[in-house]
Amino acid sequence: MTRPAPTDPSSAPAVAQPHNQRDQRCPFRPHPDLTADRDEASLPRVPVPNPQLGQFDGVLVTRYADVRQVLSDPRFEAGFAFDASGPRTVMNQPGILLNYDGAEHSRYRRMLTGAFSVKRVRVLADAIIGIVGRQLDALEWAGRGADLVESFAAPVPLLTICELLGVPWADRDGIRRRSAIGTDVSTTLQEQLDNFADMAEYMGELVAAKRRAVAAESTAGAGDILTDLVRRHGHELDDDELVGMGNSLLVAGHETVTSMIGMSVIALGAHPDQADALRADPALAVSAVEELLRFLSVAPPLVRQATQDVAVGGCPVAAGEKVVASALAANHGPDLLGDGPAGLDLRRAPSAHLAFGYGPHQCIGQQLARVELQIALPALLRRFPRLRPTLPVDRISYRGDALVFGPTHLPVTW
Ligand code: HEM
């Protein structure tokens, strides 16, 4: 595995995220540049800002079949920047699944699969319903004009992942602040190193407490993931690995769902007929969430590195080149949807979209994310039948400087 050249820790990278660029007038549609190259014989190379690697040139892959190839072909690796002996960053932390490939990746992933099974997630549904109910009250108390991100979209997934991981709710503000920095591409490498050290210290204390509780056999009844990992795998995972697993779940488990809730409210506000349909028919929640996942495609950049010369969709990619796959472009393209319109249609039969990625690294938390959205969105529409953003879609402020696309703030009324 090769480690990228260290970047200057004091220089902040540019902020545009090429995989996730949106049409300036419509935050749901891919930017025309993203779809323009679909019929070209060669793939474009674009600058990609990254808080850990610095800015690099990446091969931009947008066609549905090409994205699936890159994400499932073993000639592309995900853990290309991993060097556990280097300073700790998201890409240099043991225990984070995206830092491994092949058998090593499967070994770590197997330890977590049970925690995210459909059965385990169903058990969590009651807790999620309770969290959603409390945050609906919080939104109502905040009154018309309240920021939906503050009162609802951020706390619901954050409290859910805290519950699942066995992390104290009281720690949520610090967790939110640190994960916002961790996914902010406008930060410097030094800021990332400092922030990651804070995250590791926080999770390290939590892991030590779980180890003490398991050793003292005082965890009877505790069903949280961290306790479970220590109980079942504590002998084969060191604290460094447990810190990586814990922190990656904490961050991945709420940034994306927060963005999805915010973007869904914006999309439903712009498509009132679709909002009416979902409000009238709770059974629509399953297909509605699947379609919103496809339509909004908030996913972080899917970055891989070619281990050898390889052709993608007939176009050459050289060994060592990095590839950035765009789920947004693929999910709006004709390969997935045929010649039909790519617009929002909550009644669309669930498509084989790539919002959760594809292949061995496909999102491990997808069932949890689905259940959170299937509970949260209809509940919002029922409690606030006239819920809508106070601003037109093109005047809302979006997190263009984050790995995950979504609104920074979302003032709403009802
Ligand atoms: C709507 C919400 C979500 C979206 C759109 C999303 C999207 C994704 C995508 C696209 C990937 C693949 C990354 C790649 O191949 O480079 C991924 C991986 C992952 N996601 Fe999610 N995710 C969501 C929610 C969650 C939740 C709730 C959790 C955990 C509680 C989670 C944990 C993970 C983990 C651990 C991985 C790495 C899996 C591996 O490398 O094997 N995600 N997610």
CSV table of C-alpha atoms and ligand atoms in Angstrom, one decimal:
chain,number,residue,atom,x,y,z
A,1,MET,CA,0.0,0.0,0.0
A,2,THR,CA,1.3,3.4,-0.9
A,3,ARG,CA,0.9,6.4,1.4
A,4,PRO,CA,0.2,9.7,-0.3
A,5,ALA,CA,2.7,12.5,0.0
A,6,PRO,CA,2.0,14.5,3.2
A,7,THR,CA,0.2,17.7,2.5
A,8,ASP,CA,1.0,21.1,3.9
A,9,PRO,CA,-0.8,21.1,7.3
A,10,SER,CA,-1.5,24.8,7.2
A,11,SER,CA,-3.1,25.1,3.7
A,12,ALA,CA,-6.8,24.6,3.4
A,13,PRO,CA,-7.9,22.8,0.2
A,14,ALA,CA,-10.5,24.3,-2.2
A,15,VAL,CA,-14.0,23.3,-1.3
A,16,ALA,CA,-16.0,22.1,-4.4
A,17,GLN,CA,-16.9,18.4,-4.2
A,18,PRO,CA,-16.9,17.3,-7.8
A,19,HIS,CA,-19.0,14.1,-7.3
A,20,ASN,CA,-21.8,16.0,-5.6
A,21,GLN,CA,-22.1,19.2,-7.7
A,22,ARG,CA,-25.6,20.4,-8.1
A,23,ASP,CA,-27.4,22.5,-10.7
A,24,GLN,CA,-27.2,26.1,-9.4
A,25,ARG,CA,-30.9,26.6,-9.6
A,26,CYS,CA,-31.9,23.2,-8.4
A,27,PRO,CA,-30.1,21.4,-5.5
A,28,PHE,CA,-31.7,18.1,-6.5
A,29,ARG,CA,-30.3,17.8,-10.0
A,30,PRO,CA,-26.7,16.9,-10.8
A,31,HIS,CA,-24.7,19.8,-12.3
A,32,PRO,CA,-24.7,19.7,-16.1
A,33,ASP,CA,-20.9,19.2,-16.0
A,34,LEU,CA,-21.5,15.9,-14.1
A,35,THR,CA,-23.7,14.4,-16.7
A,36,ALA,CA,-22.1,16.0,-19.8
A,37,ASP,CA,-19.3,13.5,-20.1
A,38,ARG,CA,-21.6,10.4,-20.2
A,39,ASP,CA,-21.1,9.7,-23.9
A,40,GLU,CA,-17.4,10.6,-24.0
A,41,ALA,CA,-14.8,8.0,-24.9
A,42,SER,CA,-12.5,9.1,-22.1
A,43,LEU,CA,-13.2,9.8,-18.4
A,44,PRO,CA,-12.4,13.4,-17.1
A,45,ARG,CA,-9.7,14.0,-14.5
A,46,VAL,CA,-10.9,16.6,-11.9
A,47,PRO,CA,-9.3,18.2,-8.8
A,48,VAL,CA,-10.8,16.7,-5.7
A,49,PRO,CA,-10.4,18.4,-2.3
A,50,ASN,CA,-9.9,16.1,0.6
A,51,PRO,CA,-9.1,17.1,4.2
A,52,GLN,CA,-6.7,14.2,4.8
A,53,LEU,CA,-5.1,13.7,1.4
A,54,GLY,CA,-5.0,17.3,0.3
A,55,GLN,CA,-6.2,18.1,-3.2
A,56,PHE,CA,-5.6,15.3,-5.7
A,57,ASP,CA,-6.6,14.6,-9.3
A,58,GLY,CA,-9.3,12.0,-9.6
A,59,VAL,CA,-10.9,10.2,-12.5
A,60,LEU,CA,-14.5,11.2,-12.3
A,61,VAL,CA,-16.9,8.3,-12.9
A,62,THR,CA,-20.6,9.1,-13.4
A,63,ARG,CA,-22.2,6.3,-15.5
A,64,TYR,CA,-24.2,3.8,-13.4
A,65,ALA,CA,-22.4,0.7,-14.8
A,66,ASP,CA,-19.0,2.3,-14.3
A,67,VAL,CA,-19.7,3.3,-10.7
A,68,ARG,CA,-20.8,-0.3,-9.9
A,69,GLN,CA,-17.6,-1.6,-11.6
A,70,VAL,CA,-15.3,0.7,-9.6
A,71,LEU,CA,-17.0,-0.2,-6.3
A,72,SER,CA,-16.9,-3.9,-6.9
A,73,ASP,CA,-13.8,-4.6,-8.9
A,74,PRO,CA,-11.0,-5.9,-6.7
A,75,ARG,CA,-8.5,-4.0,-8.9
A,76,PHE,CA,-9.7,-0.9,-7.1
A,77,GLU,CA,-8.8,-0.6,-3.5
A,78,ALA,CA,-10.4,1.5,-0.8
A,79,GLY,CA,-7.7,1.4,1.9
A,80,PHE,CA,-5.0,2.8,-0.4
A,81,ALA,CA,-4.0,5.6,2.1
A,82,PHE,CA,-3.9,3.4,5.2
A,83,ASP,CA,-0.7,3.3,7.1
A,84,ALA,CA,-1.5,2.5,10.7
A,85,SER,CA,2.0,3.6,11.8
A,86,GLY,CA,1.4,7.2,10.5
A,87,PRO,CA,-0.4,10.0,12.4
A,88,ARG,CA,-4.0,9.2,13.0
A,89,THR,CA,-6.6,10.6,10.6
A,90,VAL,CA,-9.9,9.1,9.3
A,91,MET,CA,-7.8,7.4,6.6
A,92,ASN,CA,-5.1,6.3,8.9
A,93,GLN,CA,-7.1,4.7,11.8
A,94,PRO,CA,-7.3,1.0,12.5
A,95,GLY,CA,-10.8,-0.3,12.9
A,96,ILE,CA,-12.4,1.9,10.2
A,97,LEU,CA,-13.9,-0.4,7.6
A,98,LEU,CA,-13.2,1.8,4.6
A,99,ASN,CA,-9.4,1.5,5.4
A,100,TYR,CA,-9.3,-2.2,4.5
A,101,ASP,CA,-9.8,-4.4,1.5
A,102,GLY,CA,-10.3,-8.1,0.9
A,103,ALA,CA,-10.1,-10.6,3.7
A,104,GLU,CA,-9.0,-8.0,6.2
A,105,HIS,CA,-12.1,-5.9,5.5
A,106,SER,CA,-14.4,-8.9,5.7
A,107,ARG,CA,-12.9,-9.9,9.1
A,108,TYR,CA,-13.7,-6.5,10.6
A,109,ARG,CA,-17.1,-6.2,8.8
A,110,ARG,CA,-18.3,-9.5,10.1
A,111,MET,CA,-17.8,-8.3,13.7
A,112,LEU,CA,-20.4,-5.6,13.0
A,113,THR,CA,-22.9,-7.2,10.7
A,114,GLY,CA,-25.1,-8.6,13.4
A,115,ALA,CA,-25.5,-5.2,15.1
A,116,PHE,CA,-27.0,-3.8,11.9
A,117,SER,CA,-29.2,-6.7,10.9
A,118,VAL,CA,-32.8,-6.1,9.9
A,119,LYS,CA,-33.9,-7.9,13.1
A,120,ARG,CA,-31.7,-5.8,15.4
A,121,VAL,CA,-32.8,-2.6,13.7
A,122,ARG,CA,-36.5,-3.5,14.2
A,123,VAL,CA,-35.9,-3.8,17.9
A,124,LEU,CA,-34.6,-0.2,17.9
A,125,ALA,CA,-37.7,1.1,16.2
A,126,ASP,CA,-39.5,1.9,19.5
A,127,ALA,CA,-36.5,3.9,20.7
A,128,ILE,CA,-36.5,5.8,17.4
A,129,ILE,CA,-40.2,6.5,17.6
A,130,GLY,CA,-39.6,8.0,21.1
A,131,ILE,CA,-36.7,10.1,20.0
A,132,VAL,CA,-38.7,11.4,17.0
A,133,GLY,CA,-41.6,12.3,19.2
A,134,ARG,CA,-39.4,14.3,21.6
A,135,GLN,CA,-37.8,16.2,18.7
A,136,LEU,CA,-41.2,17.0,17.1
A,137,ASP,CA,-42.1,18.6,20.5
A,138,ALA,CA,-38.8,20.5,20.4
A,139,LEU,CA,-39.5,21.8,16.9
A,140,GLU,CA,-43.0,22.9,17.9
A,141,TRP,CA,-41.7,24.7,21.0
A,142,ALA,CA,-39.0,26.4,18.9
A,143,GLY,CA,-41.9,27.8,16.9
A,144,ARG,CA,-42.4,28.9,13.2
A,145,GLY,CA,-39.1,30.0,11.7
A,146,ALA,CA,-37.2,27.4,13.7
A,147,ASP,CA,-34.1,25.7,12.2
A,148,LEU,CA,-35.2,22.2,11.3
A,149,VAL,CA,-31.5,21.0,11.3
A,150,GLU,CA,-31.0,22.2,14.9
A,151,SER,CA,-34.3,21.0,16.3
A,152,PHE,CA,-34.9,17.8,14.4
A,153,ALA,CA,-32.7,16.7,11.5
A,154,ALA,CA,-29.5,16.6,13.5
A,155,PRO,CA,-30.7,15.4,16.9
A,156,VAL,CA,-32.8,12.4,15.7
A,157,PRO,CA,-30.0,10.4,14.1
A,158,LEU,CA,-27.4,11.6,16.6
A,159,LEU,CA,-29.5,10.4,19.6
A,160,THR,CA,-30.3,7.2,17.7
A,161,ILE,CA,-26.6,6.3,17.1
A,162,CYS,CA,-25.8,7.3,20.7
A,163,GLU,CA,-28.5,4.8,21.9
A,164,LEU,CA,-27.2,2.1,19.6
A,165,LEU,CA,-23.5,2.6,20.5
A,166,GLY,CA,-24.1,3.1,24.2
A,167,VAL,CA,-22.7,6.6,24.1
A,168,PRO,CA,-24.1,9.1,26.8
A,169,TRP,CA,-26.6,11.5,25.3
A,170,ALA,CA,-25.1,14.3,27.3
A,171,ASP,CA,-22.0,14.1,25.1
A,172,ARG,CA,-23.9,14.8,21.9
A,173,ASP,CA,-22.9,18.5,21.4
A,174,GLY,CA,-19.2,17.6,21.4
A,175,ILE,CA,-19.8,14.6,19.1
A,176,ARG,CA,-21.7,16.8,16.6
A,177,ARG,CA,-19.0,19.5,16.6
A,178,ARG,CA,-16.2,17.1,16.1
A,179,SER,CA,-17.9,15.2,13.3
A,180,ALA,CA,-18.8,18.4,11.5
A,181,ILE,CA,-15.1,19.3,11.5
A,182,GLY,CA,-14.2,15.7,10.4
A,183,THR,CA,-16.4,16.0,7.3
A,184,ASP,CA,-15.5,19.6,6.4
A,185,VAL,CA,-13.3,19.7,3.3
A,186,SER,CA,-12.4,23.4,3.9
A,187,THR,CA,-10.3,22.6,7.0
A,188,THR,CA,-6.5,22.2,7.1
A,189,LEU,CA,-4.7,18.9,7.7
A,190,GLN,CA,-3.6,20.3,11.0
A,191,GLU,CA,-7.2,21.0,12.1
A,192,GLN,CA,-8.0,17.5,11.0
A,193,LEU,CA,-5.2,16.0,13.1
A,194,ASP,CA,-6.2,18.0,16.2
A,195,ASN,CA,-9.8,17.1,15.8
A,196,PHE,CA,-9.0,13.5,15.3
A,197,ALA,CA,-6.9,13.4,18.4
A,198,ASP,CA,-9.9,14.8,20.4
A,199,MET,CA,-12.2,12.2,18.9
A,200,ALA,CA,-9.7,9.4,19.7
A,201,GLU,CA,-9.3,10.7,23.3
A,202,TYR,CA,-13.1,10.8,23.8
A,203,MET,CA,-13.7,7.3,22.3
A,204,GLY,CA,-10.7,5.9,24.1
A,205,GLU,CA,-12.2,6.8,27.5
A,206,LEU,CA,-15.5,5.3,26.5
A,207,VAL,CA,-13.8,2.1,25.3
A,208,ALA,CA,-11.8,1.9,28.6
A,209,ALA,CA,-15.1,2.3,30.6
A,210,LYS,CA,-16.7,-0.5,28.5
A,211,ARG,CA,-13.7,-2.8,29.1
A,212,ARG,CA,-13.9,-2.2,32.9
A,213,ALA,CA,-17.7,-2.8,32.9
A,214,VAL,CA,-17.3,-6.1,30.9
A,215,ALA,CA,-14.4,-7.2,33.1
A,216,ALA,CA,-16.5,-6.5,36.3
A,217,GLU,CA,-19.4,-8.4,34.7
A,218,SER,CA,-21.6,-5.4,35.3
A,219,THR,CA,-23.0,-5.2,31.8
A,220,ALA,CA,-25.9,-7.7,32.1
A,221,GLY,CA,-28.7,-6.4,29.9
A,222,ALA,CA,-26.5,-3.8,28.1
A,223,GLY,CA,-27.1,-4.4,24.4
A,224,ASP,CA,-25.2,-1.6,22.9
A,225,ILE,CA,-22.7,-2.2,20.1
A,226,LEU,CA,-19.6,-1.0,21.9
A,227,THR,CA,-20.3,-3.3,24.9
A,228,ASP,CA,-21.1,-6.1,22.6
A,229,LEU,CA,-17.8,-5.6,20.6
A,230,VAL,CA,-15.8,-5.6,23.8
A,231,ARG,CA,-17.6,-8.7,25.2
A,232,ARG,CA,-17.3,-10.8,22.0
A,233,HIS,CA,-14.2,-9.4,20.3
A,234,GLY,CA,-12.3,-7.6,23.1
A,235,HIS,CA,-9.6,-10.3,23.1
A,236,GLU,CA,-8.8,-9.8,19.4
A,237,LEU,CA,-9.4,-6.1,19.0
A,238,ASP,CA,-7.0,-3.6,20.7
A,239,ASP,CA,-8.2,-0.2,22.0
A,240,ASP,CA,-7.0,1.6,18.8
A,241,GLU,CA,-9.2,-0.6,16.6
A,242,LEU,CA,-12.2,-0.2,18.9
A,243,VAL,CA,-11.7,3.6,18.9
A,244,GLY,CA,-11.7,3.5,15.0
A,245,MET,CA,-14.9,1.3,14.9
A,246,GLY,CA,-16.7,3.4,17.5
A,247,ASN,CA,-15.8,6.8,16.0
A,248,SER,CA,-16.6,5.8,12.4
A,249,LEU,CA,-20.0,4.5,13.4
A,250,LEU,CA,-20.7,7.7,15.4
A,251,VAL,CA,-19.8,10.0,12.5
A,252,ALA,CA,-21.2,7.8,9.6
A,253,GLY,CA,-24.3,7.1,11.6
A,254,HIS,CA,-25.6,10.6,11.8
A,255,GLU,CA,-24.1,13.0,9.2
A,256,THR,CA,-25.8,11.3,6.3
A,257,VAL,CA,-29.2,10.8,7.9
A,258,THR,CA,-29.2,14.4,9.1
A,259,SER,CA,-28.6,15.5,5.5
A,260,MET,CA,-31.3,13.1,4.2
A,261,ILE,CA,-33.9,14.5,6.6
A,262,GLY,CA,-33.1,18.1,5.7
A,263,MET,CA,-33.0,17.5,2.0
A,264,SER,CA,-36.2,15.4,2.1
A,265,VAL,CA,-38.1,18.3,3.7
A,266,ILE,CA,-36.8,20.7,1.0
A,267,ALA,CA,-37.7,18.2,-1.7
A,268,LEU,CA,-41.2,17.6,-0.3
A,269,GLY,CA,-41.7,21.3,0.1
A,270,ALA,CA,-40.9,21.7,-3.6
A,271,HIS,CA,-43.2,18.8,-4.5
A,272,PRO,CA,-46.4,19.4,-2.4
A,273,ASP,CA,-48.4,16.8,-4.3
A,274,GLN,CA,-45.8,14.2,-3.3
A,275,ALA,CA,-45.9,15.3,0.3
A,276,ASP,CA,-49.7,15.1,0.3
A,277,ALA,CA,-49.5,11.5,-1.1
A,278,LEU,CA,-47.1,10.4,1.7
A,279,ARG,CA,-49.2,12.1,4.4
A,280,ALA,CA,-52.3,10.4,3.1
A,281,ASP,CA,-50.8,6.9,2.8
A,282,PRO,CA,-48.4,5.7,5.5
A,283,ALA,CA,-47.8,2.6,3.5
A,284,LEU,CA,-46.0,4.7,0.9
A,285,ALA,CA,-43.2,5.3,3.4
A,286,VAL,CA,-41.0,2.4,2.2
A,287,SER,CA,-41.0,3.3,-1.5
A,288,ALA,CA,-40.9,7.1,-0.7
A,289,VAL,CA,-37.7,6.7,1.4
A,290,GLU,CA,-36.1,4.6,-1.3
A,291,GLU,CA,-36.9,7.2,-3.9
A,292,LEU,CA,-35.8,10.1,-1.8
A,293,LEU,CA,-32.5,8.3,-1.2
A,294,ARG,CA,-32.0,7.9,-5.0
A,295,PHE,CA,-33.2,11.4,-5.9
A,296,LEU,CA,-31.2,13.2,-3.2
A,297,SER,CA,-28.0,11.1,-3.2
A,298,VAL,CA,-26.3,12.9,-0.4
A,299,ALA,CA,-23.5,10.2,-0.2
A,300,PRO,CA,-19.8,11.2,0.4
A,301,PRO,CA,-17.4,10.8,-2.5
A,302,LEU,CA,-16.7,7.1,-3.2
A,303,VAL,CA,-12.9,7.1,-3.7
A,304,ARG,CA,-10.8,4.2,-4.8
A,305,GLN,CA,-7.3,3.7,-6.3
A,306,ALA,CA,-6.4,1.5,-9.2
A,307,THR,CA,-3.9,-1.2,-8.3
A,308,GLN,CA,-3.2,-1.9,-12.0
A,309,ASP,CA,-4.1,-0.6,-15.4
A,310,VAL,CA,-7.8,-1.2,-15.9
A,311,ALA,CA,-10.5,-0.1,-18.3
A,312,VAL,CA,-13.7,1.4,-16.9
A,313,GLY,CA,-16.5,1.5,-19.4
A,314,GLY,CA,-13.9,1.1,-22.1
A,315,CYS,CA,-11.8,4.1,-20.9
A,316,PRO,CA,-8.3,3.5,-19.6
A,317,VAL,CA,-7.4,4.2,-15.9
A,318,ALA,CA,-3.7,3.8,-15.1
A,319,ALA,CA,-2.4,1.9,-12.1
A,320,GLY,CA,-2.1,4.3,-9.1
A,321,GLU,CA,-4.8,6.7,-10.4
A,322,LYS,CA,-7.5,7.6,-7.9
A,323,VAL,CA,-11.1,7.4,-9.0
A,324,VAL,CA,-14.1,9.4,-7.6
A,325,ALA,CA,-17.4,7.8,-8.2
A,326,SER,CA,-20.6,9.9,-8.2
A,327,ALA,CA,-23.7,8.2,-6.9
A,328,LEU,CA,-25.6,11.4,-7.6
A,329,ALA,CA,-24.9,11.3,-11.3
A,330,ALA,CA,-25.4,7.5,-11.6
A,331,ASN,CA,-28.7,7.7,-9.7
A,332,HIS,CA,-30.1,10.3,-12.1
A,333,GLY,CA,-28.9,8.7,-15.3
A,334,PRO,CA,-30.7,6.7,-18.0
A,335,ASP,CA,-28.9,3.4,-17.2
A,336,LEU,CA,-30.8,3.2,-13.9
A,337,LEU,CA,-34.1,4.8,-14.9
A,338,GLY,CA,-34.4,4.1,-18.6
A,339,ASP,CA,-35.7,6.9,-20.7
A,340,GLY,CA,-38.3,7.9,-18.1
A,341,PRO,CA,-38.0,11.1,-16.1
A,342,ALA,CA,-35.5,11.3,-13.3
A,343,GLY,CA,-37.8,13.6,-11.2
A,344,LEU,CA,-39.1,12.7,-7.8
A,345,ASP,CA,-41.8,10.1,-7.8
A,346,LEU,CA,-42.5,8.6,-4.4
A,347,ARG,CA,-44.6,5.8,-6.0
A,348,ARG,CA,-41.7,4.7,-8.2
A,349,ALA,CA,-40.9,1.0,-7.6
A,350,PRO,CA,-37.7,0.9,-5.5
A,351,SER,CA,-34.8,1.1,-7.9
A,352,ALA,CA,-31.4,-0.5,-7.6
A,353,HIS,CA,-29.9,2.9,-6.7
A,354,LEU,CA,-26.4,3.5,-5.5
A,355,ALA,CA,-27.1,5.9,-2.6
A,356,PHE,CA,-25.6,3.4,-0.2
A,357,GLY,CA,-22.7,2.5,-2.5
A,358,TYR,CA,-22.2,-0.9,-4.0
A,359,GLY,CA,-20.0,-3.9,-3.5
A,360,PRO,CA,-18.1,-5.0,-0.4
A,361,HIS,CA,-18.2,-1.5,1.3
A,362,GLN,CA,-21.9,-1.0,0.7
A,363,CYS,CA,-23.3,0.9,3.7
A,364,ILE,CA,-23.5,-1.3,6.7
A,365,GLY,CA,-26.0,1.0,8.4
A,366,GLN,CA,-28.5,1.1,5.5
A,367,GLN,CA,-31.3,-0.7,7.3
A,368,LEU,CA,-31.0,1.6,10.3
A,369,ALA,CA,-31.0,4.7,8.0
A,370,ARG,CA,-34.1,3.4,6.2
A,371,VAL,CA,-36.0,2.8,9.4
A,372,GLU,CA,-35.0,6.2,10.8
A,373,LEU,CA,-36.3,8.0,7.7
A,374,GLN,CA,-39.4,5.8,7.4
A,375,ILE,CA,-40.3,6.9,11.0
A,376,ALA,CA,-39.1,10.5,10.9
A,377,LEU,CA,-40.5,11.8,7.6
A,378,PRO,CA,-44.1,10.6,7.9
A,379,ALA,CA,-44.2,11.7,11.5
A,380,LEU,CA,-43.0,15.2,10.5
A,381,LEU,CA,-45.7,15.5,7.8
A,382,ARG,CA,-48.4,14.3,10.2
A,383,ARG,CA,-47.5,16.7,13.1
A,384,PHE,CA,-47.0,19.7,10.7
A,385,PRO,CA,-49.2,19.1,7.7
A,386,ARG,CA,-48.2,22.4,6.1
A,387,LEU,CA,-44.4,22.1,6.9
A,388,ARG,CA,-42.2,23.9,4.4
A,389,PRO,CA,-38.9,25.8,4.2
A,390,THR,CA,-39.3,29.6,4.6
A,391,LEU,CA,-36.9,30.2,1.7
A,392,PRO,CA,-37.0,29.1,-2.0
A,393,VAL,CA,-34.8,26.1,-2.7
A,394,ASP,CA,-32.1,28.2,-4.4
A,395,ARG,CA,-31.7,30.6,-1.4
A,396,ILE,CA,-31.2,27.9,1.2
A,397,SER,CA,-27.6,27.6,2.4
A,398,TYR,CA,-26.1,24.2,1.6
A,399,ARG,CA,-22.9,22.6,3.0
A,400,GLY,CA,-20.9,22.8,-0.2
A,401,ASP,CA,-17.8,22.4,1.9
A,402,ALA,CA,-18.7,19.1,3.4
A,403,LEU,CA,-18.2,15.5,2.3
A,404,VAL,CA,-22.0,14.9,2.6
A,405,PHE,CA,-24.4,17.3,0.8
A,406,GLY,CA,-27.2,18.9,2.8
A,407,PRO,CA,-28.5,22.2,4.2
A,408,THR,CA,-26.5,24.1,6.8
A,409,HIS,CA,-29.6,25.6,8.3
A,410,LEU,CA,-33.2,25.1,7.3
A,411,PRO,CA,-35.7,27.6,8.6
A,412,VAL,CA,-39.2,26.1,8.3
A,413,THR,CA,-42.8,27.2,8.9
A,414,TRP,CA,-46.1,25.3,9.0
B,1,HEM,C1,-29.0,7.9,4.5
B,1,HEM,C2,-28.0,7.6,5.3
B,1,HEM,C3,-26.7,6.9,4.8
B,1,HEM,C4,-26.1,7.1,3.5
B,1,HEM,C5,-26.6,7.8,2.3
B,1,HEM,C6,-24.9,6.3,3.6
B,1,HEM,C7,-24.0,6.1,2.5
B,1,HEM,C8,-22.9,5.3,2.5
B,1,HEM,C9,-22.1,4.9,1.4
B,1,HEM,C10,-22.4,5.5,0.0
B,1,HEM,C11,-21.2,4.1,1.8
B,1,HEM,C12,-20.1,3.4,0.9
B,1,HEM,C13,-18.8,4.2,1.0
B,1,HEM,C14,-17.8,3.7,0.0
B,1,HEM,O1,-18.0,2.7,-0.7
B,1,HEM,O2,-16.7,4.4,-0.2
B,1,HEM,C15,-21.3,3.8,3.2
B,1,HEM,C16,-20.5,3.0,4.0
B,1,HEM,C17,-20.7,2.9,5.3
B,1,HEM,N1,-21.7,3.4,6.1
B,1,HEM,FE1,-23.3,4.5,5.5
B,1,HEM,N2,-24.8,5.8,4.9
B,1,HEM,C18,-25.8,6.1,5.6
B,1,HEM,C19,-26.1,5.8,6.9
B,1,HEM,C20,-25.2,5.1,7.7
B,1,HEM,C21,-25.5,4.7,9.1
B,1,HEM,C22,-26.8,5.1,9.9
B,1,HEM,C23,-24.4,4.1,9.6
B,1,HEM,C24,-24.1,3.5,10.9
B,1,HEM,C25,-24.7,3.6,12.0
B,1,HEM,C26,-23.5,4.0,8.5
B,1,HEM,C27,-22.2,3.4,8.5
B,1,HEM,C28,-21.4,3.1,7.4
B,1,HEM,C29,-20.2,2.4,7.5
B,1,HEM,C30,-19.5,1.8,8.8
B,1,HEM,C31,-19.7,2.3,6.2
B,1,HEM,C32,-18.4,1.6,5.7
B,1,HEM,C33,-18.8,0.1,5.3
B,1,HEM,C34,-17.6,-0.7,4.8
B,1,HEM,O3,-16.6,-0.1,4.5
B,1,HEM,O4,-17.7,-1.9,4.8
B,1,HEM,N3,-24.0,4.6,7.4
B,1,HEM,N4,-22.5,4.6,3.6
